[in-house]
Amino acid sequence: MKNKLALLTLSAQKINRQHVQLIFVLVSLAMLVLGTGAPTDGGGVGR
Amino acid sequence: MILLLALAAGLLAGLVWARWRGSPYQTPELGYLWLVFVAFLPQFVVIYLPISRENFPVWLVPGCLLTSQVMLLGFAWLNRRILGMPVLICGVTLNLVVMASNSGFMPISPQTASRLVSEDRLLDIQPGNRIGAKDILLHPQDTRFEWLADRFLPPIWFPYQAAFSLGDILIALGVFWMLARPRSPLQFTNRGTQT
């Protein structure tokens, strides 16, 4: 029982870490493309 | 927005591809992620943060934008071995060249801008003035590297209208490729090692 619980905890930690890594990479790539790209949709015109 | 769509499309394609192959989706192994946050900060302050955006000295904006983009280019260069990153680097470089050559902003012609804003609002903006967050309204004859400017538009029926440049196209392709195929089979050979 204890072993199963430990295995479950380990699996949960692994899944969360992978998700966190993916989110971190996506946020970084989003900032990269927002920062380096310069498309304009007319928003903020006249500021 | 349009570049974020490319990011989302790349992620979706990558997830579908991984599911089809029966393997888990593998995130691209990007290094020096802290550099992105540091590099993006100047743009966040001058463009996205309302309080500072209104009060920031106008003459400092081009310098902040270009400095930020150079640092982001540095991050991309440090991760140049990631699939798709060389294409993105080309796009960033093209955008940097045209912006640095035109007072630090991306030039857009009045003809192109007329598709995005009303004629009345456009009449209030003189050529040579800012339009949008990173753009400057310039006649083609006054634009350096005009072929790299925000000159492309989606079809009129497309729900989201935005002008984009050749550099933006390469950035979109690069990030799409990066997320759609983060681990190419070629990278598992001895020659395909990543930093």
PDB file of C-alpha atoms in Angstrom:
ATOM      1  CA  MET A   1       0.000   0.000   0.000  1.00  0.00           C
ATOM      2  CA  LYS A   2       2.799   2.351   0.993  1.00  0.00           C
ATOM      3  CA  ASN A   3       4.686   1.490  -2.189  1.00  0.00           C
ATOM      4  CA  LYS A   4       1.628   2.186  -4.292  1.00  0.00           C
ATOM      5  CA  LEU A   5       1.161   5.553  -2.630  1.00  0.00           C
ATOM      6  CA  ALA A   6       4.810   6.435  -3.208  1.00  0.00           C
ATOM      7  CA  LEU A   7       4.493   5.408  -6.851  1.00  0.00           C
ATOM      8  CA  LEU A   8       1.375   7.519  -7.268  1.00  0.00           C
ATOM      9  CA  THR A   9       3.036  10.547  -5.677  1.00  0.00           C
ATOM     10  CA  LEU A  10       6.040  10.129  -7.937  1.00  0.00           C
ATOM     11  CA  SER A  11       3.837   9.881 -11.029  1.00  0.00           C
ATOM     12  CA  ALA A  12       1.867  12.957  -9.999  1.00  0.00           C
ATOM     13  CA  GLN A  13       5.064  14.922  -9.457  1.00  0.00           C
ATOM     14  CA  LYS A  14       6.406  13.854 -12.844  1.00  0.00           C
ATOM     15  CA  ILE A  15       3.208  14.838 -14.645  1.00  0.00           C
ATOM     16  CA  ASN A  16       3.083  18.228 -12.954  1.00  0.00           C
ATOM     17  CA  ARG A  17       6.726  18.910 -13.772  1.00  0.00           C
ATOM     18  CA  GLN A  18       6.186  18.138 -17.444  1.00  0.00           C
ATOM     19  CA  HIS A  19       3.152  20.383 -17.559  1.00  0.00           C
ATOM     20  CA  VAL A  20       5.005  23.158 -15.790  1.00  0.00           C
ATOM     21  CA  GLN A  21       7.909  22.819 -18.218  1.00  0.00           C
ATOM     22  CA  LEU A  22       5.558  23.009 -21.196  1.00  0.00           C
ATOM     23  CA  ILE A  23       3.775  26.067 -19.809  1.00  0.00           C
ATOM     24  CA  PHE A  24       7.097  27.749 -19.100  1.00  0.00           C
ATOM     25  CA  VAL A  25       8.326  27.092 -22.644  1.00  0.00           C
ATOM     26  CA  LEU A  26       5.052  28.300 -24.167  1.00  0.00           C
ATOM     27  CA  VAL A  27       5.095  31.516 -22.148  1.00  0.00           C
ATOM     28  CA  SER A  28       8.719  32.088 -23.170  1.00  0.00           C
ATOM     29  CA  LEU A  29       7.961  31.482 -26.832  1.00  0.00           C
ATOM     30  CA  ALA A  30       4.931  33.760 -26.613  1.00  0.00           C
ATOM     31  CA  MET A  31       7.118  36.553 -25.243  1.00  0.00           C
ATOM     32  CA  LEU A  32       9.722  35.821 -27.889  1.00  0.00           C
ATOM     33  CA  VAL A  33       7.291  36.146 -30.784  1.00  0.00           C
ATOM     34  CA  LEU A  34       5.480  39.114 -29.263  1.00  0.00           C
ATOM     35  CA  GLY A  35       8.778  40.815 -28.616  1.00  0.00           C
ATOM     36  CA  THR A  36      10.393  40.178 -31.986  1.00  0.00           C
ATOM     37  CA  GLY A  37       7.332  40.364 -34.200  1.00  0.00           C
ATOM     38  CA  ALA A  38       5.813  43.639 -35.220  1.00  0.00           C
ATOM     39  CA  PRO A  39       2.466  43.030 -36.880  1.00  0.00           C
ATOM     40  CA  THR A  40      -0.076  45.778 -36.419  1.00  0.00           C
ATOM     41  CA  ASP A  41      -3.821  45.511 -36.194  1.00  0.00           C
ATOM     42  CA  GLY A  42      -4.455  49.194 -35.801  1.00  0.00           C
ATOM     43  CA  GLY A  43      -4.941  48.902 -32.069  1.00  0.00           C
ATOM     44  CA  GLY A  44      -3.831  51.881 -30.075  1.00  0.00           C
ATOM     45  CA  VAL A  45      -3.940  54.154 -33.108  1.00  0.00           C
ATOM     46  CA  GLY A  46      -3.701  57.762 -32.174  1.00  0.00           C
ATOM     47  CA  ARG A  47      -1.861  57.150 -28.866  1.00  0.00           C
TER      48      ARG A  47
ATOM     49  CA  MET B   1      -2.132  38.156 -31.986  1.00  0.00           C
ATOM     50  CA  ILE B   2      -1.389  36.727 -35.398  1.00  0.00           C
ATOM     51  CA  LEU B   3       1.932  35.343 -34.191  1.00  0.00           C
ATOM     52  CA  LEU B   4       0.255  33.807 -31.149  1.00  0.00           C
ATOM     53  CA  LEU B   5      -2.062  32.013 -33.563  1.00  0.00           C
ATOM     54  CA  ALA B   6       1.010  30.463 -35.207  1.00  0.00           C
ATOM     55  CA  LEU B   7       2.236  29.381 -31.776  1.00  0.00           C
ATOM     56  CA  ALA B   8      -1.121  27.822 -30.924  1.00  0.00           C
ATOM     57  CA  ALA B   9      -1.319  26.122 -34.316  1.00  0.00           C
ATOM     58  CA  GLY B  10       2.174  24.698 -33.896  1.00  0.00           C
ATOM     59  CA  LEU B  11       1.361  23.324 -30.464  1.00  0.00           C
ATOM     60  CA  LEU B  12      -1.856  21.791 -31.750  1.00  0.00           C
ATOM     61  CA  ALA B  13      -0.046  20.221 -34.698  1.00  0.00           C
ATOM     62  CA  GLY B  14       2.620  18.870 -32.368  1.00  0.00           C
ATOM     63  CA  LEU B  15       0.083  17.358 -29.991  1.00  0.00           C
ATOM     64  CA  VAL B  16      -1.823  15.742 -32.855  1.00  0.00           C
ATOM     65  CA  TRP B  17       1.435  14.417 -34.341  1.00  0.00           C
ATOM     66  CA  ALA B  18       2.520  12.960 -30.997  1.00  0.00           C
ATOM     67  CA  ARG B  19      -0.886  11.381 -30.458  1.00  0.00           C
ATOM     68  CA  TRP B  20      -0.804   9.885 -33.957  1.00  0.00           C
ATOM     69  CA  ARG B  21       2.611   8.393 -33.294  1.00  0.00           C
ATOM     70  CA  GLY B  22       1.469   7.092 -29.918  1.00  0.00           C
ATOM     71  CA  SER B  23       4.220   8.926 -28.042  1.00  0.00           C
ATOM     72  CA  PRO B  24       4.088  11.752 -25.487  1.00  0.00           C
ATOM     73  CA  TYR B  25       4.562  15.300 -26.700  1.00  0.00           C
ATOM     74  CA  GLN B  26       8.118  16.465 -26.076  1.00  0.00           C
ATOM     75  CA  THR B  27       8.667  20.125 -25.354  1.00  0.00           C
ATOM     76  CA  PRO B  28      11.479  21.831 -27.279  1.00  0.00           C
ATOM     77  CA  GLU B  29      14.573  21.912 -25.093  1.00  0.00           C
ATOM     78  CA  LEU B  30      15.105  25.645 -24.837  1.00  0.00           C
ATOM     79  CA  GLY B  31      17.924  26.953 -22.683  1.00  0.00           C
ATOM     80  CA  TYR B  32      18.526  30.371 -21.099  1.00  0.00           C
ATOM     81  CA  LEU B  33      14.792  30.942 -20.626  1.00  0.00           C
ATOM     82  CA  TRP B  34      15.537  33.625 -18.028  1.00  0.00           C
ATOM     83  CA  LEU B  35      16.928  35.756 -20.875  1.00  0.00           C
ATOM     84  CA  VAL B  36      13.502  35.957 -22.526  1.00  0.00           C
ATOM     85  CA  PHE B  37      11.936  37.456 -19.421  1.00  0.00           C
ATOM     86  CA  VAL B  38      14.762  39.960 -18.990  1.00  0.00           C
ATOM     87  CA  ALA B  39      14.712  40.875 -22.679  1.00  0.00           C
ATOM     88  CA  PHE B  40      10.932  41.297 -22.808  1.00  0.00           C
ATOM     89  CA  LEU B  41      10.827  43.593 -19.784  1.00  0.00           C
ATOM     90  CA  PRO B  42      11.642  46.859 -21.648  1.00  0.00           C
ATOM     91  CA  GLN B  43       8.846  46.203 -24.143  1.00  0.00           C
ATOM     92  CA  PHE B  44       6.458  45.284 -21.366  1.00  0.00           C
ATOM     93  CA  VAL B  45       7.145  48.614 -19.712  1.00  0.00           C
ATOM     94  CA  VAL B  46       6.861  50.838 -22.800  1.00  0.00           C
ATOM     95  CA  ILE B  47       4.050  49.011 -24.614  1.00  0.00           C
ATOM     96  CA  TYR B  48       1.957  46.743 -22.427  1.00  0.00           C
ATOM     97  CA  LEU B  49       1.932  48.323 -18.968  1.00  0.00           C
ATOM     98  CA  PRO B  50      -0.704  51.121 -19.063  1.00  0.00           C
ATOM     99  CA  ILE B  51       0.808  53.271 -16.312  1.00  0.00           C
ATOM    100  CA  SER B  52       4.324  53.373 -17.706  1.00  0.00           C
ATOM    101  CA  ARG B  53       3.177  53.365 -21.335  1.00  0.00           C
ATOM    102  CA  GLU B  54       1.463  56.739 -20.896  1.00  0.00           C
ATOM    103  CA  ASN B  55       4.268  58.339 -18.917  1.00  0.00           C
ATOM    104  CA  PHE B  56       7.353  56.904 -20.565  1.00  0.00           C
ATOM    105  CA  PRO B  57       9.452  59.465 -22.477  1.00  0.00           C
ATOM    106  CA  VAL B  58       8.665  59.045 -26.151  1.00  0.00           C
ATOM    107  CA  TRP B  59      12.268  59.499 -27.238  1.00  0.00           C
ATOM    108  CA  LEU B  60      13.313  56.455 -25.191  1.00  0.00           C
ATOM    109  CA  VAL B  61      10.807  54.072 -26.791  1.00  0.00           C
ATOM    110  CA  PRO B  62      12.789  53.192 -29.955  1.00  0.00           C
ATOM    111  CA  GLY B  63      15.916  52.463 -27.932  1.00  0.00           C
ATOM    112  CA  CYS B  64      13.992  50.216 -25.553  1.00  0.00           C
ATOM    113  CA  LEU B  65      12.348  48.345 -28.428  1.00  0.00           C
ATOM    114  CA  LEU B  66      15.594  47.767 -30.287  1.00  0.00           C
ATOM    115  CA  THR B  67      17.520  46.783 -27.142  1.00  0.00           C
ATOM    116  CA  SER B  68      14.800  44.316 -26.265  1.00  0.00           C
ATOM    117  CA  GLN B  69      14.815  42.828 -29.735  1.00  0.00           C
ATOM    118  CA  VAL B  70      18.589  42.462 -29.780  1.00  0.00           C
ATOM    119  CA  MET B  71      18.459  40.575 -26.477  1.00  0.00           C
ATOM    120  CA  LEU B  72      15.667  38.364 -27.783  1.00  0.00           C
ATOM    121  CA  LEU B  73      17.761  37.710 -30.872  1.00  0.00           C
ATOM    122  CA  GLY B  74      20.582  36.725 -28.546  1.00  0.00           C
ATOM    123  CA  PHE B  75      18.311  34.226 -26.821  1.00  0.00           C
ATOM    124  CA  ALA B  76      17.277  32.809 -30.184  1.00  0.00           C
ATOM    125  CA  TRP B  77      20.938  32.551 -31.235  1.00  0.00           C
ATOM    126  CA  LEU B  78      21.838  30.673 -28.044  1.00  0.00           C
ATOM    127  CA  ASN B  79      19.103  28.172 -28.949  1.00  0.00           C
ATOM    128  CA  ARG B  80      19.912  28.100 -32.654  1.00  0.00           C
ATOM    129  CA  ARG B  81      20.175  24.292 -32.699  1.00  0.00           C
ATOM    130  CA  ILE B  82      16.478  23.899 -31.890  1.00  0.00           C
ATOM    131  CA  LEU B  83      14.495  22.885 -34.952  1.00  0.00           C
ATOM    132  CA  GLY B  84      12.763  25.932 -36.403  1.00  0.00           C
ATOM    133  CA  MET B  85      14.911  28.445 -34.539  1.00  0.00           C
ATOM    134  CA  PRO B  86      17.155  29.344 -37.531  1.00  0.00           C
ATOM    135  CA  VAL B  87      14.032  30.333 -39.487  1.00  0.00           C
ATOM    136  CA  LEU B  88      12.859  32.427 -36.544  1.00  0.00           C
ATOM    137  CA  ILE B  89      16.306  34.029 -36.279  1.00  0.00           C
ATOM    138  CA  CYS B  90      16.085  35.080 -39.942  1.00  0.00           C
ATOM    139  CA  GLY B  91      12.687  36.644 -39.280  1.00  0.00           C
ATOM    140  CA  VAL B  92      13.875  38.491 -36.200  1.00  0.00           C
ATOM    141  CA  THR B  93      16.916  39.789 -38.066  1.00  0.00           C
ATOM    142  CA  LEU B  94      14.818  41.104 -40.950  1.00  0.00           C
ATOM    143  CA  ASN B  95      12.476  42.892 -38.549  1.00  0.00           C
ATOM    144  CA  LEU B  96      15.418  44.323 -36.649  1.00  0.00           C
ATOM    145  CA  VAL B  97      17.014  45.636 -39.835  1.00  0.00           C
ATOM    146  CA  VAL B  98      13.901  47.430 -41.052  1.00  0.00           C
ATOM    147  CA  MET B  99      13.010  48.839 -37.629  1.00  0.00           C
ATOM    148  CA  ALA B 100      16.542  50.041 -36.895  1.00  0.00           C
ATOM    149  CA  SER B 101      16.582  51.734 -40.307  1.00  0.00           C
ATOM    150  CA  ASN B 102      13.282  53.551 -39.703  1.00  0.00           C
ATOM    151  CA  SER B 103      13.608  55.343 -36.368  1.00  0.00           C
ATOM    152  CA  GLY B 104      13.205  52.157 -34.319  1.00  0.00           C
ATOM    153  CA  PHE B 105       9.669  51.380 -35.469  1.00  0.00           C
ATOM    154  CA  MET B 106       8.130  49.083 -38.052  1.00  0.00           C
ATOM    155  CA  PRO B 107       7.062  51.169 -41.045  1.00  0.00           C
ATOM    156  CA  ILE B 108       3.579  50.832 -42.483  1.00  0.00           C
ATOM    157  CA  SER B 109       2.292  52.729 -45.488  1.00  0.00           C
ATOM    158  CA  PRO B 110      -0.900  54.822 -45.390  1.00  0.00           C
ATOM    159  CA  GLN B 111      -2.397  52.542 -48.034  1.00  0.00           C
ATOM    160  CA  THR B 112      -1.858  49.450 -45.871  1.00  0.00           C
ATOM    161  CA  ALA B 113      -2.964  51.226 -42.699  1.00  0.00           C
ATOM    162  CA  SER B 114      -6.197  52.297 -44.382  1.00  0.00           C
ATOM    163  CA  ARG B 115      -7.284  48.627 -44.253  1.00  0.00           C
ATOM    164  CA  LEU B 116      -6.869  48.592 -40.495  1.00  0.00           C
ATOM    165  CA  VAL B 117      -8.175  51.929 -39.277  1.00  0.00           C
ATOM    166  CA  SER B 118     -10.880  54.290 -40.412  1.00  0.00           C
ATOM    167  CA  GLU B 119     -10.046  57.082 -42.823  1.00  0.00           C
ATOM    168  CA  ASP B 120     -10.970  59.723 -40.251  1.00  0.00           C
ATOM    169  CA  ARG B 121      -8.563  58.345 -37.690  1.00  0.00           C
ATOM    170  CA  LEU B 122      -5.864  57.950 -40.323  1.00  0.00           C
ATOM    171  CA  LEU B 123      -6.182  61.592 -41.328  1.00  0.00           C
ATOM    172  CA  ASP B 124      -5.285  62.558 -37.766  1.00  0.00           C
ATOM    173  CA  ILE B 125      -1.925  60.787 -38.037  1.00  0.00           C
ATOM    174  CA  GLN B 126       0.801  62.519 -39.991  1.00  0.00           C
ATOM    175  CA  PRO B 127       3.417  60.440 -41.849  1.00  0.00           C
ATOM    176  CA  GLY B 128       6.406  60.083 -39.590  1.00  0.00           C
ATOM    177  CA  ASN B 129       4.263  59.587 -36.483  1.00  0.00           C
ATOM    178  CA  ARG B 130       3.642  56.431 -34.517  1.00  0.00           C
ATOM    179  CA  ILE B 131       0.651  54.248 -35.316  1.00  0.00           C
ATOM    180  CA  GLY B 132      -0.071  51.330 -33.011  1.00  0.00           C
ATOM    181  CA  ALA B 133       2.443  49.963 -30.535  1.00  0.00           C
ATOM    182  CA  LYS B 134       5.514  49.425 -32.701  1.00  0.00           C
ATOM    183  CA  ASP B 135       4.671  50.993 -36.045  1.00  0.00           C
ATOM    184  CA  ILE B 136       5.363  54.265 -37.772  1.00  0.00           C
ATOM    185  CA  LEU B 137       3.321  55.651 -40.627  1.00  0.00           C
ATOM    186  CA  LEU B 138       5.608  56.248 -43.614  1.00  0.00           C
ATOM    187  CA  HIS B 139       5.151  56.629 -47.345  1.00  0.00           C
ATOM    188  CA  PRO B 140       6.880  53.837 -49.283  1.00  0.00           C
ATOM    189  CA  GLN B 141       9.262  56.320 -50.896  1.00  0.00           C
ATOM    190  CA  ASP B 142      10.366  57.456 -47.419  1.00  0.00           C
ATOM    191  CA  THR B 143      10.832  53.935 -46.073  1.00  0.00           C
ATOM    192  CA  ARG B 144      14.197  52.223 -45.918  1.00  0.00           C
ATOM    193  CA  PHE B 145      13.978  48.507 -46.815  1.00  0.00           C
ATOM    194  CA  GLU B 146      10.328  48.952 -47.742  1.00  0.00           C
ATOM    195  CA  TRP B 147      10.087  45.304 -48.826  1.00  0.00           C
ATOM    196  CA  LEU B 148      10.657  44.314 -45.172  1.00  0.00           C
ATOM    197  CA  ALA B 149       7.935  46.596 -43.810  1.00  0.00           C
ATOM    198  CA  ASP B 150       4.424  45.702 -42.611  1.00  0.00           C
ATOM    199  CA  ARG B 151       3.062  45.411 -46.140  1.00  0.00           C
ATOM    200  CA  PHE B 152       1.159  42.129 -46.154  1.00  0.00           C
ATOM    201  CA  LEU B 153      -2.494  41.781 -45.260  1.00  0.00           C
ATOM    202  CA  PRO B 154      -4.716  38.732 -44.833  1.00  0.00           C
ATOM    203  CA  PRO B 155      -7.686  38.247 -47.160  1.00  0.00           C
ATOM    204  CA  ILE B 156     -10.536  40.676 -46.545  1.00  0.00           C
ATOM    205  CA  TRP B 157     -12.784  37.831 -45.370  1.00  0.00           C
ATOM    206  CA  PHE B 158     -10.344  36.825 -42.617  1.00  0.00           C
ATOM    207  CA  PRO B 159     -11.893  37.709 -39.233  1.00  0.00           C
ATOM    208  CA  TYR B 160      -8.705  39.182 -37.828  1.00  0.00           C
ATOM    209  CA  GLN B 161      -7.075  41.947 -39.846  1.00  0.00           C
ATOM    210  CA  ALA B 162      -3.439  42.828 -39.230  1.00  0.00           C
ATOM    211  CA  ALA B 163      -0.542  43.997 -41.360  1.00  0.00           C
ATOM    212  CA  PHE B 164       2.597  41.902 -41.124  1.00  0.00           C
ATOM    213  CA  SER B 165       6.062  41.788 -42.577  1.00  0.00           C
ATOM    214  CA  LEU B 166       8.283  39.182 -44.221  1.00  0.00           C
ATOM    215  CA  GLY B 167      10.084  38.893 -40.889  1.00  0.00           C
ATOM    216  CA  ASP B 168       6.778  38.169 -39.122  1.00  0.00           C
ATOM    217  CA  ILE B 169       6.089  35.381 -41.623  1.00  0.00           C
ATOM    218  CA  LEU B 170       9.437  33.739 -40.877  1.00  0.00           C
ATOM    219  CA  ILE B 171       8.929  34.157 -37.118  1.00  0.00           C
ATOM    220  CA  ALA B 172       5.520  32.487 -37.401  1.00  0.00           C
ATOM    221  CA  LEU B 173       6.942  29.639 -39.502  1.00  0.00           C
ATOM    222  CA  GLY B 174       9.834  29.160 -37.109  1.00  0.00           C
ATOM    223  CA  VAL B 175       7.730  28.973 -33.968  1.00  0.00           C
ATOM    224  CA  PHE B 176       5.191  26.731 -35.700  1.00  0.00           C
ATOM    225  CA  TRP B 177       7.958  24.350 -36.771  1.00  0.00           C
ATOM    226  CA  MET B 178       9.507  24.445 -33.294  1.00  0.00           C
ATOM    227  CA  LEU B 179       6.309  23.303 -31.615  1.00  0.00           C
ATOM    228  CA  ALA B 180       4.921  21.057 -34.350  1.00  0.00           C
ATOM    229  CA  ARG B 181       8.092  18.975 -34.652  1.00  0.00           C
ATOM    230  CA  PRO B 182      10.108  19.635 -31.490  1.00  0.00           C
ATOM    231  CA  ARG B 183      12.180  16.500 -31.806  1.00  0.00           C
ATOM    232  CA  SER B 184      12.993  15.541 -35.366  1.00  0.00           C
ATOM    233  CA  PRO B 185      14.166  11.917 -35.875  1.00  0.00           C
ATOM    234  CA  LEU B 186      17.454  13.320 -37.232  1.00  0.00           C
ATOM    235  CA  GLN B 187      18.241  14.725 -33.791  1.00  0.00           C
ATOM    236  CA  PHE B 188      18.561  11.255 -32.316  1.00  0.00           C
ATOM    237  CA  THR B 189      21.725  10.534 -34.316  1.00  0.00           C
ATOM    238  CA  ASN B 190      25.184  11.264 -32.927  1.00  0.00           C
ATOM    239  CA  ARG B 191      25.462  14.380 -35.076  1.00  0.00           C
ATOM    240  CA  GLY B 192      22.221  15.932 -33.869  1.00  0.00           C
ATOM    241  CA  THR B 193      23.208  16.923 -30.354  1.00  0.00           C
ATOM    242  CA  GLN B 194      21.623  19.938 -28.736  1.00  0.00           C
ATOM    243  CA  THR B 195      23.174  22.391 -26.294  1.00  0.00           C
TER     244      THR B 195
END
